[in-house]
Amino acid sequence: MVTLDYLVIAIYFLGLIAVSIIMSRRIKSSEDMFIAGRNSSWWLSGVSSYMTIFSASTFVVWGGVAYKSGLVAVVVAMCLGVASMIVGKWISGKWRQLRIKSPGEFLTVRFGHKTVSFYTISGIVARAVHTAVAIYAVAVVMCALIKVPQGSILASTGLPGDAAPGYLSIWWALLILGGISLFYTIAGGFLAVLMTDVIQFGVLFSVVIFLIPLSFHAVGGIGAFIEGASQIPGFFSGSSESYSWTWLVLWIFLNVAMIGGDWPFVQRYISVPTRRDAKWSTYLIGFLYFVTPLIWYLPTMIYRVMEPGLALDADAATMTWNGEHAYVNMSKVVLMRGMLGMMLAAMLSATLSNVSGILNVYANVYTYEIWGQGKENINADEKTRIRVGRLFTLVFGLVIIGLSMAVPFAGGAEKVVVTLLTMLMCPLYIPSIWGLFSRRLTGNQLIMAMIITWTVGISAKLTVPAEILRPSMIEAISGCVLPVVILSVMEIISAARHREDRGWEAISNHTDPNADKEPDVMMKKATREYSLIAVNCFCITLGSIALLLAGLLVAGDAKTMEVKGIVIGFIISIILIIGAYLLYRIIHRTGK
């Protein structure tokens, strides 16, 4: 990487911070802080949800799977599209139908405060460690690309987990990444999360789209890629030994549980004006996951044909080759100055989007359902609620940053910990969805079902040999099948005894009368305003990339001039997109 790459990354992060400061001026109430006043449009909620699924693992882990196994990585990702369509049809609208300000409020009304505490404590512990490891993983990639002069305060210190001498220290990388995400989440709340997700989507989508023709050019064309990939056994197969069709079916239902019941997604479903908007936002996730997986993974699949198993170059000598850094390597091969920095920014932003969503949703639940339920806090004013939410975000964010700094000292144990914590989190999604439809499930049954699931699942993970049952199958079964079986048994027993939980009547009466009504004039105005801000952010992002590429053309950058036709075509495409949007704005104003 060169100076221009570093400048691009700095401008990108400054842009995120600027957006958060601008959005902070629009926060007038706690609803603005945590659910955008229910004024998020369906497409804005959908794009934000789509970005919430992303993290560095999309590029590193699944990019590595695409490099090693080919098309199966695309099929795995498309399963999320199937899951999203199922959620849109039957689940997301049910969340918006309720008169709730946070996912925790549903649990309070439906199951009681004990269940909220159980969910919140379990979620905070698991999410904190899981998110810390995710930040650490993307920080490692960041350090492998950013050179720092020896003796600089930012340089590697040689402590466990640190990068090679002459590269950015892992400690500074963690502070920078965690600090930026923390700042814009605290300042701008959920509004900033939505807007920065759109910016991150713009960077991510445009850079990867640009990477594809460059990758085909580097490998010798589409025909050369197909011919080379055809020589790799199973490269164009939709399944593999590790990802069998049985596993893929379980993967679909596991993601139905996640997209339908995980709190960051629920927060987005309740932030839109109507139930129809919640459904459409989920359909958009599904559409994007049907269309984009091949786009994401083509570069690493092409790189497999170019480099079937070479080690990383000297610039990242501290990293071992297992295919997980194929994205970084392909980017180094084909991207020109500045665009490599943009690619790194896209990878970093994927994780930051996930982190910011988690920080905001747990601050939401804490403010309304834990702190807000105290006798002295029930009647707190909006400014106090906003202040409490920001304080919790700060504390939770600092804990996550601190944990991320402890990862290098885990000696590899973090992989085991994250696997076990994943097995704790995944089963939590199912009971909350179950409670949307079941009139019999009680809070005590829910807690008991989770404890049994965790005990059996983790015991199987630690004791069942891989020869008998693959670890991925154990995780899928314990995360999806086991809780469903346990809850079904509880449901049958309660039905036989003619029991109905009193929380069902409470949640049935806790519906929003406006969920199926046409939004009023004020809400339509606010929704349109947020949508326009988001599209403006998207177009400014694309325009900045086009300006960068135009500047490289004018400067006569050697790598840029080699693929001049591709660059010019990409710039023209961006100009057409921005021009179409400006024309729409002009027509709309004229129509008024």
XYZ file of C-alpha atoms in Angstrom:
592
model
C 0.000 0.000 0.000
C 1.095 3.556 -0.750
C 0.320 7.004 0.641
C -2.795 7.388 -1.505
C -4.257 4.185 -0.041
C -3.765 5.476 3.488
C -5.310 8.815 2.513
C -8.369 7.052 1.057
C -8.857 5.029 4.260
C -8.503 8.175 6.404
C -11.034 10.113 4.289
C -13.427 7.175 4.420
C -13.377 6.975 8.204
C -13.627 10.756 8.539
C -16.716 10.539 6.328
C -18.337 8.011 8.683
C -17.645 10.299 11.633
C -19.005 13.345 9.771
C -22.244 11.511 8.958
C -22.677 10.512 12.610
C -22.245 14.124 13.751
C -24.811 15.310 11.203
C -27.275 12.594 12.258
C -26.809 13.430 15.949
C -28.560 16.746 15.327
C -31.714 14.881 14.321
C -31.999 12.889 17.541
C -34.803 14.469 19.568
C -36.083 11.420 21.435
C -35.031 7.937 22.537
C -37.092 6.506 19.663
C -34.933 8.521 17.257
C -31.848 7.194 19.039
C -32.823 3.523 18.874
C -35.421 2.944 16.110
C -35.156 6.114 13.964
C -38.600 7.224 15.162
C -40.059 4.358 13.044
C -39.232 6.497 9.999
C -36.788 4.171 8.259
C -37.964 3.233 4.764
C -38.274 -0.443 3.863
C -35.287 -0.371 1.508
C -33.087 1.476 4.018
C -33.941 -1.080 6.688
C -33.285 -3.893 4.209
C -29.864 -2.605 3.143
C -28.894 -2.061 6.768
C -29.994 -5.599 7.677
C -28.045 -6.932 4.707
C -24.912 -5.150 5.930
C -25.481 -6.440 9.477
C -24.906 -9.984 8.198
C -21.561 -8.933 6.761
C -18.275 -9.004 8.615
C -14.661 -9.612 7.711
C -15.481 -13.330 7.708
C -17.459 -12.769 4.494
C -14.150 -12.004 2.803
C -11.712 -13.988 4.931
C -13.530 -17.191 5.960
C -16.062 -17.587 3.160
C -13.655 -16.060 0.655
C -11.298 -18.862 1.668
C -14.061 -21.437 1.168
C -14.711 -20.008 -2.320
C -10.994 -20.221 -3.093
C -10.706 -23.832 -1.954
C -14.114 -25.263 -2.846
C -15.546 -22.919 -5.480
C -19.267 -22.589 -6.158
C -20.366 -24.136 -2.867
C -19.544 -20.838 -1.095
C -22.023 -19.100 -3.406
C -24.706 -21.711 -2.651
C -24.093 -21.330 1.107
C -24.609 -17.564 0.809
C -27.716 -17.962 -1.371
C -29.250 -20.048 1.406
C -29.533 -16.770 3.318
C -31.710 -15.517 0.483
C -34.065 -18.475 0.947
C -34.069 -17.890 4.718
C -34.850 -14.180 4.245
C -37.828 -14.932 2.002
C -39.237 -17.283 4.642
C -38.757 -14.627 7.326
C -40.374 -11.975 5.133
C -43.398 -14.164 4.473
C -44.149 -15.218 8.052
C -42.016 -13.476 10.691
C -40.783 -9.895 10.140
C -44.305 -8.501 9.739
C -45.285 -10.070 13.077
C -42.536 -8.051 14.801
C -43.731 -4.748 13.323
C -47.305 -5.607 14.237
C -46.359 -5.238 17.907
C -46.272 -1.920 19.784
C -42.685 -2.304 21.020
C -39.658 -0.011 21.139
C -37.081 -2.756 21.597
C -36.757 -6.528 21.197
C -36.475 -6.726 24.976
C -39.904 -5.153 25.410
C -41.428 -8.111 23.574
C -39.735 -10.517 25.992
C -40.887 -8.434 28.962
C -44.529 -8.455 27.877
C -44.577 -12.022 26.579
C -42.372 -13.807 29.133
C -41.560 -11.422 32.018
C -38.503 -9.584 33.340
C -36.649 -12.750 34.351
C -36.537 -13.862 30.715
C -35.309 -10.436 29.564
C -32.465 -10.589 32.097
C -31.614 -14.135 30.995
C -31.531 -13.140 27.322
C -29.667 -9.895 27.911
C -26.945 -11.379 30.115
C -26.477 -14.362 27.779
C -26.410 -12.097 24.754
C -24.061 -9.488 26.222
C -21.489 -12.070 27.313
C -21.602 -14.048 24.070
C -21.787 -11.021 21.793
C -18.964 -9.189 23.594
C -16.477 -12.029 23.100
C -17.730 -12.909 19.624
C -17.527 -9.276 18.455
C -14.107 -8.806 20.051
C -12.711 -11.736 18.072
C -14.329 -10.407 14.866
C -12.644 -7.012 15.372
C -9.348 -8.741 16.057
C -9.645 -10.829 12.880
C -10.149 -7.806 10.631
C -7.439 -5.870 12.519
C -4.961 -8.613 11.588
C -5.760 -8.050 7.896
C -5.424 -4.296 8.388
C -1.995 -4.674 10.007
C -0.744 -6.966 7.255
C -1.376 -4.228 4.671
C -0.415 -0.998 6.455
C 3.305 -0.280 6.685
C 4.604 1.973 9.455
C 8.203 3.272 9.802
C 10.297 1.472 12.414
C 10.397 3.445 15.643
C 6.987 5.044 15.073
C 4.533 4.999 17.964
C 2.157 3.157 15.623
C 4.648 0.429 14.732
C 4.512 -3.218 15.778
C 5.801 -3.873 19.283
C 6.599 -7.568 18.941
C 4.047 -8.591 21.602
C 1.869 -11.699 21.055
C -0.409 -11.299 18.039
C 1.386 -8.227 16.737
C 2.270 -7.787 13.090
C 5.739 -8.123 11.589
C 8.256 -5.308 12.173
C 7.543 -2.316 9.975
C 3.755 -2.771 10.028
C 0.938 -1.199 12.009
C 0.664 -2.523 15.566
C -2.357 -4.691 16.251
C -3.068 -2.611 19.363
C -3.419 0.610 17.375
C -5.523 -1.160 14.757
C -7.927 -2.376 17.460
C -8.151 1.079 19.046
C -8.779 2.755 15.678
C -11.435 0.293 14.512
C -13.206 0.042 17.863
C -12.970 3.779 18.503
C -14.479 4.793 15.149
C -17.376 2.359 15.439
C -17.985 3.429 19.032
C -17.908 7.128 18.192
C -20.405 7.108 15.346
C -22.788 4.773 17.200
C -22.771 6.976 20.312
C -23.069 10.254 18.428
C -25.633 9.416 15.772
C -27.475 6.451 17.285
C -29.522 4.195 15.029
C -29.829 6.941 12.408
C -26.043 6.960 12.036
C -26.022 3.152 11.899
C -28.514 3.234 9.000
C -26.678 5.941 7.059
C -23.206 4.506 7.538
C -24.527 1.091 6.495
C -25.579 2.656 3.175
C -22.117 4.202 2.742
C -20.484 0.875 3.570
C -22.785 -0.890 1.113
C -21.797 1.618 -1.578
C -18.081 1.111 -0.986
C -18.370 -2.664 -0.684
C -20.553 -3.185 -3.729
C -18.737 -0.806 -6.048
C -15.214 -2.003 -5.194
C -16.107 -5.694 -5.576
C -17.979 -5.014 -8.830
C -14.875 -3.203 -10.082
C -12.658 -6.066 -8.909
C -14.465 -8.660 -11.055
C -13.549 -7.430 -14.587
C -10.028 -6.684 -13.363
C -9.768 -10.271 -12.069
C -11.024 -11.718 -15.369
C -8.509 -9.543 -17.201
C -5.697 -10.822 -14.975
C -6.606 -14.499 -15.509
C -6.906 -14.105 -19.272
C -10.659 -13.767 -19.707
C -13.847 -15.594 -18.750
C -13.032 -18.546 -21.008
C -9.611 -19.019 -19.403
C -11.199 -18.956 -15.951
C -13.864 -21.547 -16.831
C -11.289 -23.774 -18.485
C -8.926 -23.569 -15.503
C -11.648 -23.989 -12.883
C -13.046 -27.027 -14.708
C -9.794 -28.839 -13.989
C -10.379 -28.492 -10.228
C -12.500 -31.412 -8.918
C -15.875 -30.282 -7.555
C -15.161 -26.571 -8.112
C -18.528 -25.974 -9.800
C -20.476 -28.286 -7.495
C -23.214 -26.863 -5.291
C -22.212 -28.988 -2.303
C -19.104 -30.590 -0.844
C -18.065 -33.046 1.806
C -17.988 -30.277 4.411
C -21.162 -28.571 3.122
C -23.546 -31.374 2.230
C -27.144 -30.828 1.109
C -28.326 -31.887 4.577
C -26.076 -29.248 6.117
C -27.346 -26.632 3.644
C -30.979 -27.313 4.612
C -30.080 -26.951 8.287
C -28.133 -23.796 7.394
C -31.275 -22.300 5.833
C -33.341 -22.873 8.955
C -30.533 -21.695 11.212
C -30.546 -18.417 9.292
C -34.335 -18.245 9.428
C -33.876 -18.217 13.196
C -31.116 -15.594 13.040
C -32.727 -13.208 10.542
C -36.145 -13.714 12.139
C -35.181 -13.481 15.805
C -31.755 -11.916 16.356
C -32.108 -8.524 18.021
C -30.260 -6.356 15.439
C -32.682 -7.593 12.770
C -35.765 -7.199 14.967
C -34.680 -3.627 15.689
C -34.771 -2.903 11.950
C -38.202 -4.512 11.511
C -39.718 -2.288 14.191
C -38.025 0.865 12.834
C -40.180 1.044 9.675
C -43.642 2.681 9.427
C -45.802 -0.364 8.656
C -45.955 -4.160 8.730
C -45.803 -4.211 4.928
C -42.543 -2.236 5.064
C -41.045 -4.782 7.473
C -41.917 -7.607 5.089
C -40.520 -5.778 2.063
C -37.295 -4.957 3.882
C -36.753 -8.679 4.480
C -37.620 -9.556 0.887
C -34.912 -7.087 -0.146
C -32.359 -9.001 1.957
C -33.471 -12.167 0.190
C -33.224 -10.586 -3.263
C -29.724 -9.276 -2.545
C -28.601 -12.685 -1.309
C -29.881 -14.347 -4.465
C -28.081 -11.848 -6.709
C -24.839 -10.858 -4.964
C -23.084 -14.019 -3.643
C -21.522 -14.812 -7.035
C -20.310 -11.198 -7.168
C -18.666 -11.454 -3.740
C -16.862 -14.719 -4.336
C -15.871 -14.547 -8.014
C -12.572 -12.742 -7.286
C -11.316 -15.479 -4.954
C -12.573 -18.216 -7.289
C -10.638 -16.557 -10.127
C -7.579 -16.264 -7.890
C -7.666 -20.030 -7.354
C -7.105 -20.479 -11.090
C -4.339 -17.866 -11.106
C -2.545 -19.077 -7.993
C -3.592 -22.607 -6.989
C -1.680 -22.629 -3.700
C 1.172 -20.162 -3.475
C 2.122 -18.572 -0.171
C 1.445 -14.928 0.505
C 4.078 -12.491 -0.631
C 6.667 -10.908 1.652
C 4.412 -7.979 2.514
C 2.290 -10.315 4.645
C 4.913 -12.836 5.624
C 3.547 -13.327 9.111
C 0.285 -14.799 7.781
C -0.082 -18.476 6.916
C -1.601 -19.575 3.619
C -4.871 -21.454 3.852
C -6.911 -19.627 1.219
C -8.418 -17.198 3.714
C -6.341 -14.289 2.374
C -7.178 -14.854 -1.272
C -9.255 -11.637 -1.320
C -6.337 -9.582 -0.038
C -3.957 -11.199 -2.517
C -6.237 -10.712 -5.526
C -6.748 -7.087 -4.512
C -2.977 -6.602 -4.380
C -2.560 -8.142 -7.818
C -5.181 -6.150 -9.760
C -6.158 -3.003 -7.853
C -4.372 0.264 -8.479
C -3.214 2.889 -5.997
C -6.007 4.191 -3.823
C -8.401 1.414 -4.773
C -6.485 -1.059 -2.619
C -7.125 1.298 0.293
C -10.788 1.418 -0.732
C -10.910 -2.398 -0.734
C -9.432 -2.517 2.765
C -11.953 0.118 3.855
C -14.740 -2.103 2.470
C -13.468 -5.109 4.421
C -13.132 -3.070 7.600
C -16.544 -1.452 7.178
C -18.229 -4.848 6.873
C -17.174 -5.634 10.432
C -17.840 -2.109 11.726
C -21.426 -2.330 10.456
C -21.941 -5.496 12.479
C -20.344 -3.974 15.599
C -22.350 -0.734 15.466
C -25.641 -2.624 15.116
C -24.863 -4.782 18.144
C -23.843 -1.792 20.274
C -27.020 0.107 19.441
C -29.501 -2.735 19.925
C -28.136 -3.724 23.345
C -28.135 -0.076 24.404
C -31.772 -0.007 23.280
C -32.733 -3.028 25.400
C -30.759 -1.820 28.421
C -32.279 1.675 28.306
C -35.893 0.550 27.966
C -36.075 -2.840 29.688
C -33.381 -2.883 32.390
C -32.513 0.658 33.457
C -35.902 1.961 32.317
C -37.850 -0.499 34.489
C -36.403 0.834 37.735
C -39.002 2.628 39.850
C -37.055 5.876 39.789
C -36.453 5.667 36.014
C -39.860 4.760 34.579
C -40.820 8.406 34.121
C -37.393 9.595 32.992
C -37.433 12.259 30.270
C -36.143 11.685 26.758
C -32.839 13.498 27.266
C -32.052 11.248 30.211
C -32.885 8.108 28.215
C -30.651 9.245 25.352
C -27.820 9.958 27.804
C -28.196 6.536 29.453
C -28.228 4.805 26.059
C -25.047 6.583 25.016
C -23.341 5.786 28.305
C -24.176 2.083 27.985
C -22.904 2.102 24.386
C -19.632 3.620 25.585
C -19.136 1.099 28.390
C -20.133 -1.927 26.289
C -17.939 -0.727 23.423
C -14.916 -0.258 25.701
C -15.428 -3.767 27.097
C -15.446 -5.185 23.550
C -12.269 -3.265 22.650
C -10.605 -4.500 25.837
C -11.561 -8.098 25.075
C -10.254 -7.756 21.517
C -6.885 -6.744 22.948
C -6.882 -9.884 25.083
C -7.391 -12.185 22.076
C -3.668 -12.413 21.158
C -2.945 -13.812 24.618
C -5.544 -16.585 24.234
C -3.040 -18.732 22.351
C -5.611 -19.917 19.829
C -8.208 -20.725 22.477
C -10.390 -17.913 21.120
C -11.468 -20.177 18.246
C -12.846 -22.716 20.696
C -14.461 -19.981 22.782
C -16.133 -18.375 19.767
C -17.448 -21.740 18.582
C -18.959 -22.440 21.988
C -20.395 -18.935 22.264
C -21.894 -19.291 18.790
C -23.612 -22.407 20.063
C -24.959 -20.297 22.947
C -26.253 -17.507 20.698
C -27.873 -19.394 17.837
C -30.443 -21.315 19.927
C -31.555 -18.030 21.549
C -33.151 -16.849 18.312
C -35.686 -19.678 18.083
C -37.648 -19.284 21.373
C -38.359 -15.597 20.767
C -39.796 -16.449 17.336
C -41.685 -19.350 18.904
C -43.209 -16.913 21.390
C -44.601 -14.845 18.500
C -46.834 -17.752 17.493
C -47.258 -19.968 20.561
C -49.856 -19.207 23.240
C -48.476 -21.915 25.562
C -44.728 -21.347 25.886
C -43.794 -19.823 29.255
C -40.709 -17.919 30.347
C -39.585 -20.774 32.589
C -39.971 -23.272 29.734
C -37.956 -21.005 27.470
C -35.066 -20.793 29.942
C -35.211 -24.540 30.597
C -35.206 -25.289 26.851
C -32.099 -23.157 26.360
C -30.211 -24.716 29.259
C -30.977 -28.246 27.964
C -29.984 -27.223 24.417
C -26.689 -25.713 25.564
C -25.834 -28.654 27.802
C -26.497 -31.275 25.136
C -25.004 -29.260 22.267
C -21.764 -28.239 23.969
C -21.308 -31.725 25.446
C -21.682 -33.212 21.952
C -19.242 -30.653 20.555
C -16.616 -31.563 23.136
C -17.081 -35.337 23.149
C -18.397 -36.603 19.785
C -15.484 -37.516 17.460
C -15.372 -35.804 14.061
C -15.343 -39.242 12.426
C -18.840 -39.903 13.745
C -20.357 -36.449 13.155
C -18.687 -33.417 11.615
C -18.308 -30.361 13.912
C -20.312 -28.231 11.455
C -23.205 -30.726 11.634
C -23.086 -30.755 15.456
C -23.307 -26.938 15.479
C -26.173 -26.917 12.964
C -28.141 -29.587 14.817
C -27.639 -28.010 18.247
C -28.410 -24.540 16.914
C -31.502 -25.452 14.924
C -32.889 -28.967 15.352
C -32.386 -29.505 19.071
C -34.199 -26.376 20.354
C -37.095 -27.007 17.953
C -37.457 -30.584 19.212
C -37.320 -29.504 22.878
C -39.811 -26.660 22.380
C -42.127 -28.953 20.403
C -42.180 -31.454 23.270
C -42.968 -28.647 25.717
C -45.712 -27.387 23.400
C -47.321 -30.841 23.176
C -47.208 -31.332 26.958
C -48.768 -27.898 27.576
C -51.465 -28.563 24.964
C -52.294 -31.901 26.572
C -52.712 -30.110 29.896
C -54.747 -27.282 28.280
C -52.334 -24.631 29.550
C -52.017 -21.153 28.092
C -49.414 -18.650 29.233
C -50.878 -15.373 30.463
C -48.129 -13.553 28.552
C -49.861 -14.556 25.321
C -52.911 -12.474 26.133
C -50.652 -9.574 27.146
C -48.713 -9.612 23.880
C -51.924 -10.064 21.879
C -53.161 -6.804 23.370
C -49.815 -5.129 22.745
C -50.349 -4.559 19.047
C -49.742 -1.326 17.150
C -52.984 0.014 15.631
C -50.932 1.938 13.047
C -48.971 -1.087 11.807
C -51.373 -1.683 8.899
C -52.403 1.927 8.302
C -51.095 4.276 5.662
C -48.466 6.528 7.332
C -49.600 10.072 8.027
C -48.156 13.091 6.236
C -45.513 13.794 8.890
C -44.246 10.199 8.889
C -44.146 10.082 5.090
C -42.159 13.306 5.082
C -39.665 11.985 7.650
C -39.327 8.632 5.840
C -38.707 10.370 2.529
C -36.190 12.721 4.139
C -34.160 9.853 5.626
C -34.312 7.995 2.322
C -32.998 11.004 0.417
C -30.169 11.464 2.930
C -29.256 7.801 2.486
C -29.283 7.991 -1.325
C -27.240 11.206 -1.158
C -24.668 9.358 0.970
C -24.656 6.480 -1.523
C -24.181 8.758 -4.537
C -21.445 10.789 -2.830
C -19.658 7.503 -2.065
C -19.868 6.375 -5.705
C -18.878 9.835 -6.935
C -15.791 9.828 -4.716
C -14.701 6.481 -6.163
C -15.237 7.784 -9.706
C -13.166 10.892 -8.942
C -10.363 8.732 -7.552
C -10.297 6.601 -10.708
C -10.480 9.688 -12.963
C -7.542 11.171 -11.097
C -5.525 8.002 -11.657
C -6.316 8.178 -15.378
C -5.212 11.797 -15.572
C -2.037 11.014 -13.620
C -1.263 8.191 -16.045
C -0.956 5.538 -13.333
C 0.610 2.498 -15.040
C -1.731 -0.084 -13.510
C -4.755 2.070 -14.327
C -3.721 2.671 -17.934
C -3.276 -1.081 -18.445
C -7.027 -1.556 -17.868
C -8.092 1.852 -19.162
C -11.227 0.561 -20.869
C -12.516 -1.128 -17.708
C -11.844 1.998 -15.643
C -13.568 4.323 -18.093
C -16.574 1.987 -18.334
C -16.853 1.893 -14.546
C -16.666 5.689 -14.277
C -19.372 6.078 -16.940
C -21.610 3.592 -15.070
C -21.273 5.655 -11.882
C -22.033 8.881 -13.782
C -25.192 7.293 -15.236
C -26.366 6.135 -11.791
C -25.821 9.563 -10.232
C -27.342 11.267 -13.283
C -30.473 9.100 -13.076
C -30.862 10.025 -9.401
C -30.429 13.747 -10.103
C -32.987 13.508 -12.905
C -35.423 11.831 -10.515
C -34.935 14.663 -7.999
C -35.508 17.294 -10.679
C -38.675 15.588 -11.976
C -39.987 15.131 -8.440
C -39.464 18.788 -7.599
C -41.070 19.871 -10.875
C -44.028 17.612 -10.133
C -44.554 19.374 -6.842
